[in-house]
Each structure stands twice: as structure tokens, then as C-alpha cells.
């Protein structure tokens, strides 16, 4: 078969969307599967058809092999793409698919199994002459034997649970005296975490880099590598930023790693996309670490420097086609970086965060910027799944240019409603040490202080900008569209011939700032806790261009109710407008259309001629930081509004005329003058 007609994607989020996009470009129909929590998810919307698997928890949905196979049969699917995570390296799943006549878009089952065990993988790599870290990974688990092997390596050594992975079940032993205790503890942990206490021991490399090779093999014995990636910048074994090519590696070593990786893959008759991970030491030596038998999260950086679509390669190879390129055809150009945008709280040790994406603006995509995401504005980031919001990938001719692209793209990535790691990523991408590639697996730890200290900000400045925004937003709302230049549109009460400094109370990080805004002929005088700013500002939708005491700011703003968020450079400043809103009802003014107190008209909610229901807001008066909404005491028609926004009104002054609806003539008419 040259190509499938229909595939099922047994995954969700960005990778499911990404696979669907390529499949559609190839004219392949897509079936999505989803949980109850993902009914409205982007991957369901993008697919041609979708099948509900079950409740939100993965074990009841995305990990339900039986349900996925049922969905495949129901929809006449020919092949299943597992994405990454979930069932992507589950041999039982691959076997069940085969048993049901479905093609698994991935490696042979044997490859999944042999790479699943660290010691089995090492034995295979050893036979394929792939360099291993000096150490012992044999069957004999006698502690004294392993201890003797450790002594042969020379301390420090690393004890690793054979069934471990991703950093779990590892223990560094700095000197022989500590060996016994460490061995016993690591064994216990292996037994409890992986139901397998078998250990291997290796020479511990103190400043390694994580360099990996993308390999592809087809069913016709062809194998190529598509360059390398550096994924050393990790936090608790979670990759944070990945790049291709891996910087500062001599060409001969790069080639040797690539060829060793292909050799290893062909040693196990690999088919499909695979990644061979190496530890790259400071002296230029490299050692096999692990092999991943799936498409990696970070595959886009390889796509951008090779200009190849790796999902297309996967589909072609699974359908029996030959590799699209020979090794000689693989040309690498430029440099690519990827960051993973996560819903997590940097102030809470990067705990996963949940929340709704109330405001979501992504950088403009181009040949330099790519956003792989599974969410849209308004989506909920739940606790059920990995809290990845998106992958942000950039490319340019060299690393410095690509890094600048990344910094700008991070600034243009704006999210409100859920905490994210965007600020941390911006710090990382902007750090001198990352720019100069002083990178190894200990990077984040080594630069912890620089990466995690909050940048000092001039709070008053951002409070002033927030007040400027609120003022301009209110003006925009209050302006009488039929006569925008009318003096009534000024916020201050020009009628009484004195200027009125509009009061705000803005709260940031538990500090309440007293602010006044005084509109003058050509600017605003904004006073923040006694500090004065001369401010000019123009507001276009969510873009505020303001000059504070001659200093120009281009700021993006998002307001949700009384929460205002400013985005400036890679900073996100949030403040809360303190408004005690009391309806007329709260102050015993029920049913009155009179001003409940001396104050300023801040908004006309229903213009003359509007039909209103009982209880609808008609006009808002503000004084002493309190807003009061005057509501219709009965259904009727607003026959006249006596005032405009910005006017001063005295206590008890009649604010508007409201005519009851004809049939309501009998109901209580407003109080007589
Ligand atoms: C190592 C090592 C140093 N020396 N092996 C971490 C998880 C798994 N990928 C293997 N890991 C390591 N193995 C020896 N002999 C350091 C690590 C390591 C690491 C490796 C790659 C990327 C990030 C890492 C973070 C901590 C430790």
C-alpha cells in the first residue's frame, strides 16, 4: 500500500493536532479519540471524525487499548499513530493493533521491548560497537561484584535501576565507603518503583551534555540520521529548551555519533522514527544513554533545520515506502530552538497550574516562528493531563539569530487566566550563559539564582500605566460616537469650571496604590501615592502606547472584570482595580432615579430611547472610589438622560427620565419631584 486513507491518532493536545495537520496535507483522513474532558478540544475539531473513549482520567480514556481499537474498527481506520507519551512505547498496544489488523505507526514490537530495559539496550549497543559509559550492566546482581566493578570504574559512580528511566532510580556514589548503603537504597527504590531492583553501575560524568540523534529506518534496510539535538537544559528531567544542531561539536564527532546511532538502530532492525540519546562529555567523548522508540516532543527543531516533515516520514515508512532521502541528501541549514510553554507556577516550584486561557495571543507564525499547540483561547487547562500549552519553535540562519527570534517570540506570547513558565523561559533565553552556551545538564541548577530571582520593577510606573489604560478605556466607552469631539466626552466636569482628578485604588502584590488621574489639555497628570507622572496615551484595542515623563512604552493590555494585566517586554504585570460597587439597593435608594450621593457620572448604560427591564443598570455614579449603579425600578423606556460621563451630580439630583411601559401605567411611578 502506498499510503493510508484513514489513520487514528491515539493521543491529544499539540501532538495530535500536529499529526492531523500533516496527515491532512497528505490527503489522509483522521480519526481523533477524546475523553469527556476533551469534548471541545482542538484535536477533535481538526479531525474528520472523533470517537469518545470515556471519562477524563487517562487510564479510563487515552490508555484504554480496548476502546482505542474499538474506535479504529468503528471508523474503518487502517493505521494508528500513538504520538508520544500515553501508549507510544507500549508493546502490548502495538501487539493488540497487529492482532486486529491495524498498522502501528512506530517501530517493531521487538524494538520497543529491547529498548525498554536499560541493560538489554546496553547489551545491544555494545554488540553494535556503540560506546557505553564504562561500568557493569550484567545479570549477576551480587552487591560485592557490582561494588568491585564500581571500584574498577573509579568513583564517583552512578547506580541506575535497570527498569528506571527519566532520571528515576539513579543514585550518585561519591566514594566507596558510601557504596553499600546507596546500593541497598537504590535496590529498594527499584523494587518499589519499577517492581525490579536490578542495578547497573557506571562511571559518573560530572558535566555531561544530553545530545541525541534523530534516526529513521524503513522496511527496506535503509537507515539515516537527521542530525542531532542538544537537550541538556532540563529541570527535574523535564526538557525545558532544545536545539538543533547541538552547538560546539566537532564535525567528525558529530558524524561518528550519527553513524553510531544508525548502526545501533539497524542492529535491532529498527523501523520508523527513533532517537538515540548520548551523554556527551567535556573531552568530546560520547556514550550511549537511552534509545527512545517514538517521535520525540522536540522533533520540530530537527524538522526546521532539515526542512523535512518527520510525521510525513513516519506515515510513508509505516505504509511501506522507502526513506525519502539518502544520507547524502540530508542537508542541515541554520539553527532551531524549541521551548515548552507549560501551565505551571514558577513561584510554587513549577507546580502544574490549572485555569482557563482567558486571554491567549501567540506570536505571528512565519518561516522563523512556529507554534505547535493543542489549545485555543478560552480552553481550560485541567489537572487530568500534562499541562503543556504549546511548543514554541524558532529558526534562523545561526544560533544567535535564532535566539533573538526566540526572545522576541516569547515576548509576543501572552497568556492570562493560568500561570505559565513564559517569564522563566524568557529569562533563560535572555541569559548570557545560555547565549554563550555554557550548557550542560547542570545548567539550571548552576544558574538558579539568576534564573529564579524576580526582576525588580518600578511598581508605580506600571500602576500609572494601568490607570492610564483605565482612563482611556473608559473614555472610549463613554465617547458619544455621534459626536466624539464633544466636550461632554472629557472625563472631568468642565461645566463646573474646575478639574476633577479621577480616583482609583489599584492593588498589586497586596499593595493598594491610591491613584488619581487628572485630564489636562494635552495629557494626563497621574498621581500614584504622591508620585506624579505626566502621561500621554493612545489605546488601540489591546495595545497601549503611552509616554510617561517622556519615556515611551508599548504595552499590551488585557482586562477581565477588575483585573488588569500589562505585558511589557517579557514582563507580565497584574493589578486589581478596587471598586466597591453598591447597587442603589444597598444604600436604601431602591426605586429612585436620583443621585444617591454627590459624585461623577462614570458611565451611561442605557441611552435615551432604550427599552429596559426592571433591575437593568441605567447609569453609574462614582465617588470616594465607590461606584453605584442606578437600576430601573420598573420596565420602561429611558426618555432622557440628563447627564454625560464626567459630569458632576449633586446628592438627590434627578439623573434621568424613565417612562413606564403602557400596561405598567398602574405600577409605582418614580417619586414625584
Ligand atoms: C548519567 C549522568 C552522568 N553520568 N549517567 C539522567 C536521566 C537519564 N537520561 C540518564 N541521566 C544521566 N545519566 C552517567 N554515567 C547524568 C544524567 C543526568 C542527565 C542526563 C541527561 C539530561 C539531563 C540529566 C540530568 C541529570 C542527570
Short mmCIF file of N, CA and C in Angstrom, two decimals, residues 181-322:
data_model
loop_
_atom_site.label_atom_id
_atom_site.label_comp_id
_atom_site.label_asym_id
_atom_site.label_seq_id
_atom_site.Cartn_x
_atom_site.Cartn_y
_atom_site.Cartn_z
N UNK A 181 25.39 1.35 51.40
CA UNK A 181 24.12 1.98 51.78
C UNK A 181 23.38 2.45 50.53
N UNK A 182 24.13 3.07 49.62
CA UNK A 182 23.49 3.60 48.40
C UNK A 182 22.93 2.46 47.56
N UNK A 183 23.67 1.37 47.48
CA UNK A 183 23.22 0.23 46.65
C UNK A 183 21.90 -0.33 47.20
N UNK A 184 21.90 -0.54 48.52
CA UNK A 184 20.69 -1.13 49.13
C UNK A 184 19.48 -0.21 48.94
N UNK A 185 19.74 1.11 49.11
CA UNK A 185 18.62 2.07 48.97
C UNK A 185 18.13 2.09 47.52
N UNK A 186 19.06 2.11 46.58
CA UNK A 186 18.66 2.16 45.15
C UNK A 186 17.91 0.89 44.77
N UNK A 187 18.33 -0.23 45.33
CA UNK A 187 17.67 -1.51 45.03
C UNK A 187 16.23 -1.48 45.54
N UNK A 188 16.09 -1.03 46.77
CA UNK A 188 14.74 -0.94 47.36
C UNK A 188 13.85 -0.03 46.50
N UNK A 189 14.42 1.09 46.09
CA UNK A 189 13.63 2.04 45.29
C UNK A 189 13.24 1.41 43.96
N UNK A 190 14.17 0.66 43.36
CA UNK A 190 13.88 -0.01 42.07
C UNK A 190 12.76 -1.01 42.25
N UNK A 191 12.82 -1.76 43.36
CA UNK A 191 11.77 -2.76 43.60
C UNK A 191 10.42 -2.09 43.82
N UNK A 192 10.42 -0.98 44.59
CA UNK A 192 9.11 -0.35 44.86
C UNK A 192 8.60 0.44 43.64
N UNK A 193 9.50 1.13 42.94
CA UNK A 193 9.01 1.96 41.82
C UNK A 193 8.80 1.16 40.55
N UNK A 194 9.69 0.20 40.27
CA UNK A 194 9.59 -0.46 38.96
C UNK A 194 9.38 -1.96 39.09
N UNK A 195 9.16 -2.40 40.36
CA UNK A 195 8.96 -3.83 40.56
C UNK A 195 10.17 -4.63 40.06
N UNK A 196 11.32 -3.95 40.06
CA UNK A 196 12.55 -4.61 39.57
C UNK A 196 13.74 -3.88 40.18
N UNK A 197 14.44 -4.59 41.08
CA UNK A 197 15.53 -3.94 41.80
C UNK A 197 16.88 -4.12 41.15
N UNK A 198 16.92 -4.68 39.91
CA UNK A 198 18.22 -4.89 39.27
C UNK A 198 18.94 -3.58 39.03
N UNK A 199 20.24 -3.60 39.26
CA UNK A 199 21.05 -2.38 39.18
C UNK A 199 22.12 -2.50 38.10
N UNK A 200 22.49 -1.35 37.54
CA UNK A 200 23.73 -1.28 36.76
C UNK A 200 24.55 -0.14 37.35
N UNK A 201 25.86 -0.18 37.11
CA UNK A 201 26.73 0.88 37.65
C UNK A 201 27.57 1.45 36.52
N UNK A 202 27.76 2.77 36.56
CA UNK A 202 28.54 3.45 35.50
C UNK A 202 29.45 4.48 36.13
N UNK A 203 30.48 4.83 35.43
CA UNK A 203 31.31 5.99 35.80
C UNK A 203 30.39 7.20 35.76
N UNK A 204 30.39 8.03 36.78
CA UNK A 204 29.52 9.20 36.81
C UNK A 204 30.21 10.36 36.10
N UNK A 205 29.57 10.86 35.05
CA UNK A 205 30.12 12.02 34.33
C UNK A 205 29.59 13.27 35.02
N UNK A 206 30.45 14.16 35.42
CA UNK A 206 30.01 15.27 36.27
C UNK A 206 29.47 16.46 35.48
N UNK A 207 29.89 16.63 34.20
CA UNK A 207 29.32 17.77 33.46
C UNK A 207 28.94 17.34 32.04
N UNK A 208 28.10 16.33 31.92
CA UNK A 208 27.78 15.86 30.57
C UNK A 208 26.74 16.76 29.90
N UNK A 209 26.68 16.68 28.60
CA UNK A 209 25.56 17.26 27.85
C UNK A 209 24.70 16.09 27.37
N UNK A 210 23.42 16.42 27.13
CA UNK A 210 22.47 15.43 26.59
C UNK A 210 22.37 15.74 25.10
N UNK A 211 23.03 14.92 24.28
CA UNK A 211 22.98 15.12 22.83
C UNK A 211 22.32 13.89 22.23
N UNK A 212 21.32 14.12 21.38
CA UNK A 212 20.59 12.99 20.83
C UNK A 212 20.56 13.06 19.30
N UNK A 213 20.45 11.87 18.72
CA UNK A 213 20.46 11.75 17.25
C UNK A 213 19.10 11.27 16.78
N UNK A 214 18.54 11.98 15.78
CA UNK A 214 17.28 11.54 15.18
C UNK A 214 17.58 10.52 14.10
N UNK A 215 17.08 9.32 14.29
CA UNK A 215 17.31 8.31 13.25
C UNK A 215 15.99 7.90 12.61
N UNK A 216 16.08 7.44 11.37
CA UNK A 216 14.93 6.91 10.66
C UNK A 216 15.37 5.67 9.90
N UNK A 217 14.58 4.60 10.01
CA UNK A 217 14.86 3.40 9.21
C UNK A 217 13.58 2.97 8.53
N UNK A 218 13.71 2.41 7.31
CA UNK A 218 12.50 1.94 6.64
C UNK A 218 12.49 0.41 6.64
N UNK A 219 11.49 -0.17 5.98
CA UNK A 219 11.37 -1.63 5.99
C UNK A 219 12.27 -2.27 4.93
N UNK A 220 13.07 -1.44 4.26
CA UNK A 220 13.90 -1.97 3.17
C UNK A 220 15.38 -1.94 3.53
N UNK A 221 15.64 -1.85 4.84
CA UNK A 221 17.04 -1.90 5.30
C UNK A 221 17.76 -0.58 5.24
N UNK A 222 17.07 0.50 4.83
CA UNK A 222 17.73 1.81 4.78
C UNK A 222 17.65 2.49 6.15
N UNK A 223 18.71 3.23 6.48
CA UNK A 223 18.70 3.98 7.75
C UNK A 223 19.50 5.26 7.58
N UNK A 224 18.97 6.35 8.09
CA UNK A 224 19.69 7.63 8.05
C UNK A 224 19.57 8.32 9.40
N UNK A 225 20.48 9.27 9.62
CA UNK A 225 20.26 10.15 10.78
C UNK A 225 20.02 11.56 10.28
N UNK A 226 19.12 12.24 10.94
CA UNK A 226 18.75 13.60 10.54
C UNK A 226 19.34 14.61 11.53
N UNK A 227 20.65 14.51 11.69
CA UNK A 227 21.34 15.46 12.54
C UNK A 227 21.13 15.16 14.02
N UNK A 228 21.49 16.14 14.83
CA UNK A 228 21.47 15.93 16.29
C UNK A 228 20.73 17.07 16.97
N UNK A 229 20.47 16.89 18.28
CA UNK A 229 19.80 17.92 19.09
C UNK A 229 20.51 17.98 20.44
N UNK A 230 20.55 19.14 21.04
CA UNK A 230 21.05 19.26 22.42
C UNK A 230 19.84 19.51 23.32
N UNK A 231 19.70 18.66 24.32
CA UNK A 231 18.56 18.80 25.25
C UNK A 231 19.07 18.84 26.69
N UNK A 232 20.21 19.49 26.88
CA UNK A 232 20.84 19.46 28.21
C UNK A 232 20.12 20.32 29.23
N UNK A 233 19.42 21.37 28.74
CA UNK A 233 18.76 22.26 29.70
C UNK A 233 17.46 21.61 30.15
N UNK A 234 17.56 20.96 31.31
CA UNK A 234 16.42 20.23 31.84
C UNK A 234 16.18 20.67 33.28
N UNK A 235 14.97 20.49 33.71
CA UNK A 235 14.66 20.77 35.11
C UNK A 235 13.95 19.56 35.64
N UNK A 236 14.55 18.87 36.60
CA UNK A 236 13.99 17.63 37.14
C UNK A 236 13.65 16.66 36.01
N UNK A 237 14.59 16.51 35.11
CA UNK A 237 14.49 15.55 34.00
C UNK A 237 13.36 15.88 33.04
N UNK A 238 12.87 17.10 33.11
CA UNK A 238 11.92 17.61 32.10
C UNK A 238 12.71 18.54 31.19
N UNK A 239 12.72 18.26 29.91
CA UNK A 239 13.43 19.15 28.99
C UNK A 239 12.74 20.51 28.97
N UNK A 240 13.53 21.57 28.98
CA UNK A 240 12.96 22.92 29.01
C UNK A 240 13.18 23.61 27.68
N UNK A 241 14.41 23.50 27.17
CA UNK A 241 14.71 24.12 25.87
C UNK A 241 15.57 23.14 25.09
N UNK A 242 15.26 22.98 23.82
CA UNK A 242 16.01 22.04 23.00
C UNK A 242 16.45 22.77 21.74
N UNK A 243 17.56 22.30 21.15
CA UNK A 243 18.05 22.99 19.96
C UNK A 243 18.72 22.02 19.00
N UNK A 244 18.73 22.44 17.75
CA UNK A 244 19.42 21.68 16.69
C UNK A 244 20.11 22.68 15.78
N UNK A 245 21.34 22.41 15.35
CA UNK A 245 22.17 21.29 15.81
C UNK A 245 22.72 21.55 17.22
N UNK A 246 23.25 20.50 17.84
CA UNK A 246 23.88 20.65 19.15
C UNK A 246 25.10 21.54 18.96
N UNK A 247 25.23 22.63 19.70
CA UNK A 247 26.33 23.58 19.45
C UNK A 247 27.71 23.01 19.78
N UNK A 248 28.72 23.55 19.15
CA UNK A 248 30.14 23.35 19.52
C UNK A 248 30.55 21.87 19.55
N UNK A 249 30.12 21.10 18.56
CA UNK A 249 30.61 19.72 18.48
C UNK A 249 31.42 19.59 17.20
N UNK A 250 32.64 19.12 17.28
CA UNK A 250 33.47 18.98 16.07
C UNK A 250 32.78 18.08 15.05
N UNK A 251 32.90 18.41 13.79
CA UNK A 251 32.17 17.71 12.72
C UNK A 251 32.45 16.20 12.74
N UNK A 252 33.68 15.81 13.00
CA UNK A 252 33.97 14.35 12.95
C UNK A 252 33.26 13.62 14.08
N UNK A 253 33.16 14.27 15.25
CA UNK A 253 32.46 13.62 16.38
C UNK A 253 30.96 13.57 16.08
N UNK A 254 30.47 14.65 15.49
CA UNK A 254 29.02 14.72 15.14
C UNK A 254 28.69 13.55 14.20
N UNK A 255 29.55 13.37 13.24
CA UNK A 255 29.30 12.31 12.25
C UNK A 255 29.41 10.94 12.93
N UNK A 256 30.41 10.78 13.78
CA UNK A 256 30.59 9.49 14.48
C UNK A 256 29.36 9.16 15.33
N UNK A 257 28.79 10.17 15.99
CA UNK A 257 27.59 9.92 16.81
C UNK A 257 26.42 9.50 15.91
N UNK A 258 26.26 10.22 14.81
CA UNK A 258 25.17 9.91 13.89
C UNK A 258 25.30 8.51 13.34
N UNK A 259 26.50 8.15 12.93
CA UNK A 259 26.69 6.81 12.35
C UNK A 259 26.52 5.73 13.41
N UNK A 260 26.98 6.01 14.63
CA UNK A 260 26.79 5.02 15.71
C UNK A 260 25.31 4.82 15.98
N UNK A 261 24.55 5.90 15.91
CA UNK A 261 23.10 5.82 16.18
C UNK A 261 22.41 4.98 15.12
N UNK A 262 22.76 5.21 13.85
CA UNK A 262 22.13 4.44 12.78
C UNK A 262 22.53 2.97 12.90
N UNK A 263 23.80 2.75 13.22
CA UNK A 263 24.31 1.37 13.41
C UNK A 263 23.49 0.67 14.50
N UNK A 264 23.26 1.40 15.59
CA UNK A 264 22.51 0.83 16.72
C UNK A 264 21.10 0.49 16.28
N UNK A 265 20.47 1.41 15.54
CA UNK A 265 19.08 1.18 15.11
C UNK A 265 19.02 -0.03 14.19
N UNK A 266 19.98 -0.12 13.28
CA UNK A 266 19.95 -1.24 12.33
C UNK A 266 20.30 -2.55 13.03
N UNK A 267 21.05 -2.42 14.15
CA UNK A 267 21.40 -3.65 14.91
C UNK A 267 20.14 -4.32 15.44
N UNK A 268 19.10 -3.53 15.68
CA UNK A 268 17.86 -4.14 16.21
C UNK A 268 16.77 -4.12 15.13
N UNK A 269 17.21 -4.01 13.87
CA UNK A 269 16.26 -4.00 12.74
C UNK A 269 15.12 -3.01 12.98
N UNK A 270 15.56 -1.83 13.36
CA UNK A 270 14.60 -0.77 13.69
C UNK A 270 13.85 -0.32 12.45
N UNK A 271 12.59 0.10 12.66
CA UNK A 271 11.81 0.73 11.57
C UNK A 271 11.10 1.94 12.15
N UNK A 272 11.16 3.05 11.43
CA UNK A 272 10.42 4.24 11.86
C UNK A 272 11.33 5.28 12.47
N UNK A 273 10.71 6.21 13.18
CA UNK A 273 11.46 7.30 13.82
C UNK A 273 11.98 6.81 15.16
N UNK A 274 13.25 7.14 15.44
CA UNK A 274 13.82 6.78 16.75
C UNK A 274 14.83 7.83 17.15
N UNK A 275 15.11 7.89 18.44
CA UNK A 275 16.11 8.84 18.93
C UNK A 275 17.10 8.11 19.81
N UNK A 276 18.38 8.23 19.45
CA UNK A 276 19.42 7.64 20.29
C UNK A 276 20.04 8.75 21.12
N UNK A 277 19.92 8.61 22.44
CA UNK A 277 20.41 9.65 23.35
C UNK A 277 21.82 9.32 23.80
N UNK A 278 22.69 10.33 23.78
CA UNK A 278 24.07 10.16 24.25
C UNK A 278 24.37 11.14 25.38
N UNK A 279 25.29 10.72 26.23
CA UNK A 279 25.93 11.66 27.15
C UNK A 279 27.19 12.13 26.45
N UNK A 280 27.33 13.44 26.30
CA UNK A 280 28.49 14.00 25.60
C UNK A 280 29.37 14.65 26.65
N UNK A 281 30.60 14.15 26.78
CA UNK A 281 31.46 14.64 27.85
C UNK A 281 32.30 15.82 27.39
N UNK A 282 32.87 16.53 28.35
CA UNK A 282 33.63 17.75 28.02
C UNK A 282 34.83 17.45 27.13
N UNK A 283 35.32 16.18 27.23
CA UNK A 283 36.52 15.88 26.43
C UNK A 283 36.16 15.42 25.02
N UNK A 284 34.87 15.52 24.66
CA UNK A 284 34.44 15.16 23.30
C UNK A 284 34.05 13.71 23.16
N UNK A 285 34.19 12.91 24.26
CA UNK A 285 33.73 11.52 24.13
C UNK A 285 32.23 11.47 24.32
N UNK A 286 31.60 10.44 23.71
CA UNK A 286 30.14 10.32 23.84
C UNK A 286 29.80 8.88 24.18
N UNK A 287 28.75 8.72 24.94
CA UNK A 287 28.36 7.41 25.43
C UNK A 287 26.85 7.22 25.28
N UNK A 288 26.46 6.01 24.88
CA UNK A 288 25.03 5.71 24.74
C UNK A 288 24.32 5.86 26.08
N UNK A 289 23.17 6.52 26.07
CA UNK A 289 22.39 6.66 27.31
C UNK A 289 21.11 5.83 27.19
N UNK A 290 20.24 6.21 26.26
CA UNK A 290 18.96 5.50 26.06
C UNK A 290 18.54 5.63 24.61
N UNK A 291 17.63 4.74 24.20
CA UNK A 291 17.02 4.92 22.87
C UNK A 291 15.52 5.04 23.04
N UNK A 292 14.95 6.07 22.44
CA UNK A 292 13.50 6.28 22.51
C UNK A 292 12.88 5.81 21.20
N UNK A 293 11.86 4.94 21.36
CA UNK A 293 11.29 4.31 20.15
C UNK A 293 10.01 5.01 19.75
N UNK A 294 10.08 6.34 19.74
CA UNK A 294 8.88 7.12 19.39
C UNK A 294 9.34 8.44 18.79
N UNK A 295 8.41 9.23 18.27
CA UNK A 295 8.74 10.58 17.85
C UNK A 295 8.84 11.43 19.12
N UNK A 296 9.89 12.21 19.24
CA UNK A 296 10.09 12.98 20.47
C UNK A 296 9.32 14.30 20.44
N UNK A 297 9.10 14.82 21.62
CA UNK A 297 8.44 16.14 21.74
C UNK A 297 9.20 17.16 20.92
N UNK A 298 10.54 17.08 20.98
CA UNK A 298 11.39 18.13 20.40
C UNK A 298 11.69 17.92 18.92
N UNK A 299 10.97 17.03 18.26
CA UNK A 299 11.28 16.74 16.85
C UNK A 299 11.18 17.98 15.94
N UNK A 300 10.37 19.01 16.26
CA UNK A 300 10.30 20.16 15.35
C UNK A 300 11.64 20.87 15.10
N UNK A 301 12.56 20.88 16.05
CA UNK A 301 13.83 21.57 15.78
C UNK A 301 14.60 20.85 14.68
N UNK A 302 14.45 19.54 14.62
CA UNK A 302 15.08 18.78 13.52
C UNK A 302 14.36 19.07 12.21
N UNK A 303 13.04 19.20 12.28
CA UNK A 303 12.26 19.49 11.06
C UNK A 303 12.70 20.83 10.46
N UNK A 304 12.97 21.82 11.32
CA UNK A 304 13.27 23.16 10.81
C UNK A 304 14.68 23.24 10.22
N UNK A 305 15.62 22.45 10.74
CA UNK A 305 16.98 22.55 10.18
C UNK A 305 17.17 21.58 9.00
N UNK A 306 16.30 20.56 8.90
CA UNK A 306 16.41 19.64 7.74
C UNK A 306 15.37 19.93 6.68
N UNK A 307 14.38 20.76 7.06
CA UNK A 307 13.24 21.07 6.18
C UNK A 307 12.50 19.80 5.76
N UNK A 308 12.39 18.89 6.70
CA UNK A 308 11.65 17.65 6.48
C UNK A 308 10.50 17.57 7.46
N UNK A 309 9.42 16.91 7.04
CA UNK A 309 8.27 16.72 7.93
C UNK A 309 8.37 15.29 8.46
N UNK A 310 8.74 15.16 9.73
CA UNK A 310 9.02 13.83 10.28
C UNK A 310 7.76 12.98 10.44
N UNK A 311 6.61 13.61 10.58
CA UNK A 311 5.36 12.82 10.66
C UNK A 311 5.05 12.27 9.28
N UNK A 312 5.32 13.06 8.25
CA UNK A 312 5.14 12.55 6.88
C UNK A 312 6.06 11.34 6.67
N UNK A 313 7.31 11.44 7.12
CA UNK A 313 8.24 10.29 7.01
C UNK A 313 7.65 9.09 7.73
N UNK A 314 7.08 9.30 8.91
CA UNK A 314 6.52 8.18 9.68
C UNK A 314 5.39 7.49 8.91
N UNK A 315 4.52 8.30 8.33
CA UNK A 315 3.37 7.72 7.61
C UNK A 315 3.86 6.95 6.38
N UNK A 316 4.81 7.54 5.65
CA UNK A 316 5.32 6.88 4.45
C UNK A 316 5.97 5.54 4.81
N UNK A 317 6.80 5.57 5.85
CA UNK A 317 7.53 4.35 6.22
C UNK A 317 6.56 3.28 6.72
N UNK A 318 5.56 3.72 7.52
CA UNK A 318 4.58 2.74 8.04
C UNK A 318 3.76 2.14 6.90
N UNK A 319 3.64 2.91 5.83
CA UNK A 319 2.86 2.40 4.67
C UNK A 319 3.74 1.57 3.75
N UNK A 320 5.03 1.39 4.14
CA UNK A 320 5.92 0.50 3.39
C UNK A 320 6.82 1.21 2.40
N UNK A 321 6.78 2.56 2.39
CA UNK A 321 7.61 3.26 1.41
C UNK A 321 9.09 3.30 1.86
N UNK A 322 9.95 3.64 0.92
CA UNK A 322 11.37 3.79 1.24
C UNK A 322 11.59 5.15 1.92
#
